[in-house]
Tab-separated table of C-alpha atoms in Angstrom:
chain	number	residue	atom	x	y	z
Y	1	MET	CA	-16.816	-15.994	26.608
Y	2	GLY	CA	-17.224	-15.283	22.883
Y	3	SER	CA	-19.514	-12.290	23.410
Y	4	GLY	CA	-17.111	-10.810	25.948
Y	5	THR	CA	-14.224	-11.049	23.510
Y	6	GLU	CA	-16.320	-9.510	20.740
Y	7	TRP	CA	-17.366	-6.624	23.033
Y	8	ARG	CA	-13.728	-6.000	23.979
Y	9	ASP	CA	-12.707	-5.950	20.310
Y	10	LEU	CA	-15.524	-3.552	19.425
Y	11	THR	CA	-14.567	-1.242	22.297
Y	12	LEU	CA	-10.945	-1.267	21.144
Y	13	PHE	CA	-12.026	-0.622	17.560
Y	14	TRP	CA	-14.146	2.455	18.340
Y	15	GLY	CA	-11.580	3.757	20.815
Y	16	LEU	CA	-8.862	3.601	18.186
Y	17	MET	CA	-11.114	5.174	15.562
Y	18	LEU	CA	-11.915	8.086	17.902
Y	19	GLY	CA	-8.222	8.586	18.557
Y	20	LEU	CA	-7.430	8.678	14.854
Y	21	ILE	CA	-10.231	11.135	14.130
Y	22	LEU	CA	-9.006	13.498	16.840
Y	23	ARG	CA	-5.301	13.211	16.013
Y	24	PRO	CA	-3.459	16.519	15.493
Y	25	ALA	CA	-2.864	17.730	11.936
Y	26	THR	CA	0.929	17.402	11.978
Y	27	ALA	CA	3.309	15.417	9.818
Y	28	GLU	CA	6.137	13.211	11.022
Y	29	ILE	CA	9.024	11.106	9.823
Y	30	CYS	CA	8.533	7.791	11.634
Y	31	GLY	CA	11.031	5.082	12.375
Y	32	PRO	CA	13.489	3.543	12.473
Y	33	SER	CA	11.139	0.937	10.964
Y	34	ILE	CA	7.671	-0.005	12.201
Y	35	ASP	CA	6.299	-3.438	13.088
Y	36	ILE	CA	2.530	-3.701	13.464
Y	37	GLY	CA	1.480	-7.131	14.644
Y	38	ASN	CA	-0.989	-9.132	16.714
Y	39	ASP	CA	-2.919	-6.138	18.067
Y	40	ILE	CA	-4.895	-3.677	15.920
Y	41	SER	CA	-4.101	-0.902	18.390
Y	42	GLU	CA	-0.546	-0.977	17.000
Y	43	PHE	CA	-1.782	1.042	14.024
Y	44	ARG	CA	-1.548	4.105	16.280
Y	45	ARG	CA	2.152	4.093	15.471
Y	46	LEU	CA	1.352	5.284	11.942
Y	47	GLU	CA	-0.581	8.356	13.048
Y	48	ASN	CA	0.627	11.435	11.168
Y	49	CYS	CA	3.468	9.553	9.456
Y	50	THR	CA	4.456	11.049	6.133
Y	51	VAL	CA	7.592	8.922	5.708
Y	52	VAL	CA	8.484	5.628	7.361
Y	53	GLU	CA	12.246	5.717	7.502
Y	54	GLY	CA	12.987	2.017	7.441
Y	55	TYR	CA	10.635	-0.884	6.779
Y	56	LEU	CA	6.911	-1.217	7.465
Y	57	GLN	CA	5.696	-4.681	8.451
Y	58	ILE	CA	2.021	-5.462	9.118
Y	59	LEU	CA	1.487	-9.049	10.136
Y	60	LEU	CA	-0.402	-11.648	12.167
Y	61	ILE	CA	-3.510	-9.613	12.925
Y	62	GLY	CA	-6.804	-11.358	13.647
Y	63	ASP	CA	-8.193	-14.748	12.696
Y	64	LYS	CA	-11.362	-16.248	11.242
Y	65	ASN	CA	-13.259	-15.706	14.502
Y	66	ASN	CA	-13.013	-11.892	14.358
Y	67	ASN	CA	-12.791	-11.383	10.604
Y	68	ASN	CA	-16.006	-9.312	10.460
Y	69	ILE	CA	-14.793	-6.978	13.196
Y	70	ASN	CA	-11.499	-6.512	11.370
Y	71	GLN	CA	-13.303	-5.720	8.113
Y	72	GLU	CA	-15.266	-2.954	9.812
Y	73	PHE	CA	-12.062	-1.667	11.368
Y	74	PHE	CA	-10.121	-1.517	8.098
Y	75	ARG	CA	-13.057	0.005	6.243
Y	76	HIS	CA	-12.620	3.196	8.281
Y	77	LEU	CA	-8.862	3.174	8.908
Y	78	SER	CA	-6.752	5.410	6.672
Y	79	PHE	CA	-3.314	7.012	6.707
Y	80	PRO	CA	-3.469	9.469	3.795
Y	81	LYS	CA	-0.322	11.315	4.871
Y	82	LEU	CA	1.960	8.345	4.285
Y	83	THR	CA	3.715	8.775	0.944
Y	84	MET	CA	6.997	6.886	1.311
Y	85	VAL	CA	8.590	3.828	2.900
Y	86	THR	CA	12.366	3.946	2.578
Y	87	ASP	CA	13.044	0.195	2.938
Y	88	TYR	CA	10.271	-2.331	2.221
Y	89	LEU	CA	6.563	-2.955	2.831
Y	90	LEU	CA	5.530	-6.408	4.039
Y	91	LEU	CA	2.027	-7.726	4.731
Y	92	PHE	CA	1.460	-11.215	6.155
Y	93	ARG	CA	-1.717	-12.828	7.485
Y	94	VAL	CA	-3.772	-9.731	8.212
Y	95	SER	CA	-7.362	-10.908	8.554
Y	96	GLY	CA	-10.197	-8.725	7.247
Y	97	LEU	CA	-8.093	-6.422	5.063
Y	98	ASP	CA	-9.557	-6.659	1.552
Y	99	SER	CA	-7.681	-3.745	-0.085
Y	100	LEU	CA	-4.907	-1.266	0.663
Y	101	SER	CA	-6.707	1.545	-1.160
Y	102	THR	CA	-8.197	3.055	1.996
Y	103	LEU	CA	-5.332	2.199	4.321
Y	104	PHE	CA	-2.565	3.825	2.228
Y	105	PRO	CA	-4.264	5.956	-0.451
Y	106	ASN	CA	-1.221	8.161	-1.100
Y	107	LEU	CA	1.683	5.749	-0.740
Y	108	ALA	CA	3.734	6.658	-3.795
Y	109	VAL	CA	7.284	5.424	-3.267
Y	110	ILE	CA	8.953	2.357	-1.786
Y	111	ARG	CA	12.664	3.078	-1.913
Y	112	GLY	CA	14.020	-0.417	-1.240
Y	113	ARG	CA	17.080	0.944	0.501
Y	114	ASN	CA	17.165	-2.256	2.573
Y	115	LEU	CA	15.232	-5.242	1.225
Y	116	PHE	CA	13.463	-8.308	2.573
Y	117	TYR	CA	15.350	-11.092	0.784
Y	118	ASN	CA	15.676	-8.917	-2.341
Y	119	TYR	CA	12.023	-7.809	-2.209
Y	120	ALA	CA	10.678	-4.299	-1.649
Y	121	LEU	CA	6.993	-5.295	-1.594
Y	122	VAL	CA	5.841	-8.570	-0.043
Y	123	ILE	CA	2.186	-9.627	0.170
Y	124	PHE	CA	1.939	-13.158	1.560
Y	125	GLU	CA	-0.972	-15.280	2.799
Y	126	MET	CA	-3.412	-12.388	3.000
Y	127	THR	CA	-6.599	-14.456	3.053
Y	128	SER	CA	-9.040	-11.526	2.763
Y	129	LEU	CA	-7.202	-9.367	0.216
Y	130	LYS	CA	-9.178	-8.902	-3.013
Y	131	ASP	CA	-7.024	-6.234	-4.680
Y	132	ILE	CA	-3.786	-4.464	-3.833
Y	133	GLY	CA	-5.290	-1.048	-4.448
Y	134	LEU	CA	-2.157	1.087	-4.012
Y	135	TYR	CA	-3.386	3.420	-6.723
Y	136	ASN	CA	-0.831	6.160	-6.055
Y	137	LEU	CA	2.173	3.817	-6.025
Y	138	ARG	CA	4.396	5.148	-8.775
Y	139	ASN	CA	7.925	4.022	-7.958
Y	140	ILE	CA	9.695	1.069	-6.356
Y	141	THR	CA	13.229	2.363	-6.606
Y	142	ARG	CA	15.085	-0.850	-5.778
Y	143	GLY	CA	14.090	-4.471	-5.296
Y	144	ALA	CA	11.421	-6.799	-6.647
Y	145	ILE	CA	7.915	-7.787	-5.543
Y	146	ARG	CA	6.667	-11.067	-4.071
Y	147	ILE	CA	2.907	-11.651	-4.091
Y	148	GLU	CA	2.112	-15.203	-3.043
Y	149	LYS	CA	-0.630	-17.423	-1.575
Y	150	ASN	CA	-3.392	-14.839	-1.448
Y	151	PRO	CA	-6.442	-16.965	-2.329
Y	152	GLU	CA	-8.873	-14.090	-3.030
Y	153	LEU	CA	-6.467	-11.656	-4.680
Y	154	CYS	CA	-7.421	-10.381	-8.138
Y	155	TYR	CA	-6.405	-7.395	-10.299
Y	156	LEU	CA	-2.884	-8.740	-10.717
Y	157	ASP	CA	-2.974	-9.014	-14.505
Y	158	SER	CA	-4.296	-5.453	-14.778
Y	159	VAL	CA	-1.196	-3.883	-13.163
Y	160	ASP	CA	1.783	-3.011	-15.362
Y	161	TRP	CA	4.710	-3.388	-12.973
Y	162	SER	CA	7.123	-1.973	-15.557
Y	163	LEU	CA	5.600	1.441	-14.804
Y	164	ILE	CA	6.708	1.088	-11.180
Y	165	LEU	CA	9.876	-1.009	-11.256
Y	166	ASP	CA	13.019	-0.579	-13.319
Y	167	ALA	CA	13.258	-4.366	-13.788
Y	168	GLU	CA	10.564	-7.019	-13.401
Y	169	PHE	CA	12.477	-10.255	-14.013
Y	170	ASN	CA	12.955	-10.987	-10.282
Y	171	ASN	CA	9.281	-10.578	-9.409
Y	172	TYR	CA	7.495	-13.602	-7.962
Y	173	ILE	CA	3.704	-13.768	-8.276
Y	174	ALA	CA	2.159	-17.193	-7.597
Y	175	GLY	CA	-0.542	-19.050	-5.696
Y	176	ASN	CA	-3.116	-16.279	-5.887
Y	177	LYS	CA	-6.672	-16.469	-7.224
Y	178	GLN	CA	-6.654	-17.755	-10.777
Y	179	SER	CA	-7.156	-15.113	-13.432
Y	180	LYS	CA	-10.085	-16.981	-14.979
Y	181	GLU	CA	-11.908	-16.807	-11.634
Y	182	CYS	CA	-11.449	-13.038	-11.351
Y	183	SER	CA	-13.660	-10.393	-12.890
Y	184	ASP	CA	-11.074	-7.666	-13.337
Y	185	VAL	CA	-12.982	-4.699	-14.729
Y	186	CYS	CA	-11.173	-1.369	-14.989
Y	187	PRO	CA	-13.049	1.932	-14.497
Y	188	GLY	CA	-15.483	2.820	-17.276
Y	189	ILE	CA	-15.398	-0.540	-19.048
Y	190	MET	CA	-18.929	-1.514	-18.060
Y	191	GLU	CA	-20.230	1.857	-19.285
Y	192	ASN	CA	-18.347	1.448	-22.579
Y	193	ASN	CA	-16.270	4.485	-21.605
Y	194	PRO	CA	-12.788	3.212	-20.640
Y	195	GLN	CA	-10.911	5.628	-18.385
Y	196	CYS	CA	-7.566	3.863	-18.037
Y	197	LYS	CA	-4.584	3.774	-20.353
Y	198	LYS	CA	-3.550	0.677	-22.262
Y	199	THR	CA	0.004	-0.662	-22.120
Y	200	MET	CA	1.855	-3.767	-23.245
Y	201	PHE	CA	3.061	-5.907	-20.337
Y	202	ASN	CA	3.836	-9.625	-20.327
Y	203	ASN	CA	2.640	-9.842	-23.934
Y	204	ASN	CA	-0.731	-8.477	-22.868
Y	205	TYR	CA	-1.936	-5.167	-24.302
Y	206	ASN	CA	-4.711	-4.069	-21.975
Y	207	TYR	CA	-6.179	-1.381	-19.733
Y	208	ARG	CA	-4.230	-0.829	-16.522
Y	209	CYS	CA	-5.915	-0.402	-13.144
Y	210	TRP	CA	-5.626	-1.348	-9.477
Y	211	ASN	CA	-9.323	-2.124	-9.053
Y	212	SER	CA	-12.720	-1.157	-10.448
Y	213	ASN	CA	-12.397	2.370	-9.022
Y	214	HIS	CA	-8.795	3.369	-9.713
Y	215	CYS	CA	-6.712	3.388	-12.881
Y	216	GLN	CA	-2.982	2.827	-12.724
Y	217	LYS	CA	-1.064	6.059	-13.186
Y	218	GLY	CA	1.873	6.510	-15.518
Y	219	LYS	CA	5.503	6.262	-14.593
Y	220	LEU	CA	7.035	9.160	-12.694
Y	221	PRO	CA	9.814	11.073	-14.426
Y	222	VAL	CA	12.977	10.478	-12.409
Y	223	ARG	CA	15.513	13.224	-11.833
Y	224	LEU	CA	18.209	12.650	-9.238
Y	225	THR	CA	19.496	15.220	-6.790
Y	226	ARG	CA	22.165	15.027	-4.150
Y	227	TRP	CA	19.703	13.640	-1.604
Y	228	GLY	CA	17.478	11.422	-3.715
Y	229	ILE	CA	14.769	11.478	-6.319
Y	230	ARG	CA	13.586	15.011	-6.990
Y	231	SER	CA	10.399	13.987	-8.758
Y	232	VAL	CA	9.009	12.016	-5.831
Y	233	GLY	CA	9.045	14.779	-3.269
Y	234	ILE	CA	12.291	14.542	-1.313
Y	235	TRP	CA	13.397	17.660	0.503
Y	236	GLU	CA	16.769	19.070	-0.468
Y	237	GLY	CA	17.968	21.534	2.121
Y	238	SER	CA	15.165	24.019	2.714
Y	239	GLU	CA	13.520	23.437	-0.670
Y	240	ARG	CA	10.268	21.490	-0.710
Y	241	LEU	CA	10.090	19.198	-3.721
Y	242	GLN	CA	6.516	18.148	-4.330
Y	243	LEU	CA	5.314	14.738	-5.380
Y	244	TRP	CA	2.330	16.221	-7.219
Y	245	PRO	CA	-0.159	18.946	-6.232
Y	246	ASP	CA	-1.298	18.781	-2.597
Y	247	THR	CA	1.024	15.867	-1.747
Y	248	CYS	CA	4.485	16.523	-0.365
Y	249	HIS	CA	6.859	15.278	2.282
Y	250	CYS	CA	7.689	17.002	5.530
Y	251	GLY	CA	11.004	18.812	5.770
Y	252	GLY	CA	14.329	17.572	6.965
Y	253	PHE	CA	14.214	14.086	5.464
Y	254	ARG	CA	17.225	12.966	3.508
Y	255	CYS	CA	17.431	9.636	1.689
């Protein structure tokens, strides 16, 4: 029985990977809101998404019995086109996912237009997560963060949330791996050639990074337009407003 289940999961994994590799090179605004849960095949819903208009929830995927299969799956799964979620991003009990750096390498903005109990980013009971890894996340426009009960999660003290949020006093970070048990080393430290910037956050002046491979970037300059934040790549009419070189949103989206 166990081997049959494992074979089915492997077949599903490689079938999904083939579909993602062969997906057309188009960009889409997806929504309203996306729930990905219970079945890894649900990730197909994010194919070609540049903006999720609404919330993005990823939850209740896998268990201890198929953790290794999930790790292999997430190691190859990536949605580099996704740059914005207009409401909130929530992750809950996703087995085998140890970082978001491959999954969402270009996610830059979480608007927080509608929140999950006042939170724009929720990471809860992610038993495999070792670092958040959202190294292009530059702006959470509205709402706080809640990062709780992630027993393996490190690189929390190395992130300066004031570079991303306008206010940090409502953030809730608790029940994660203790700082003294983590070995948070920012890029270049081991080679005595630090690559990341230092900032003061929570009375701690230190290098800022998401993990050992990616420094935290500086705060985006914010300039408002009629339809939203000009500096984070919103379209205004027919004008394409870029996030930064080679990363922009598809046309027609209005905040």
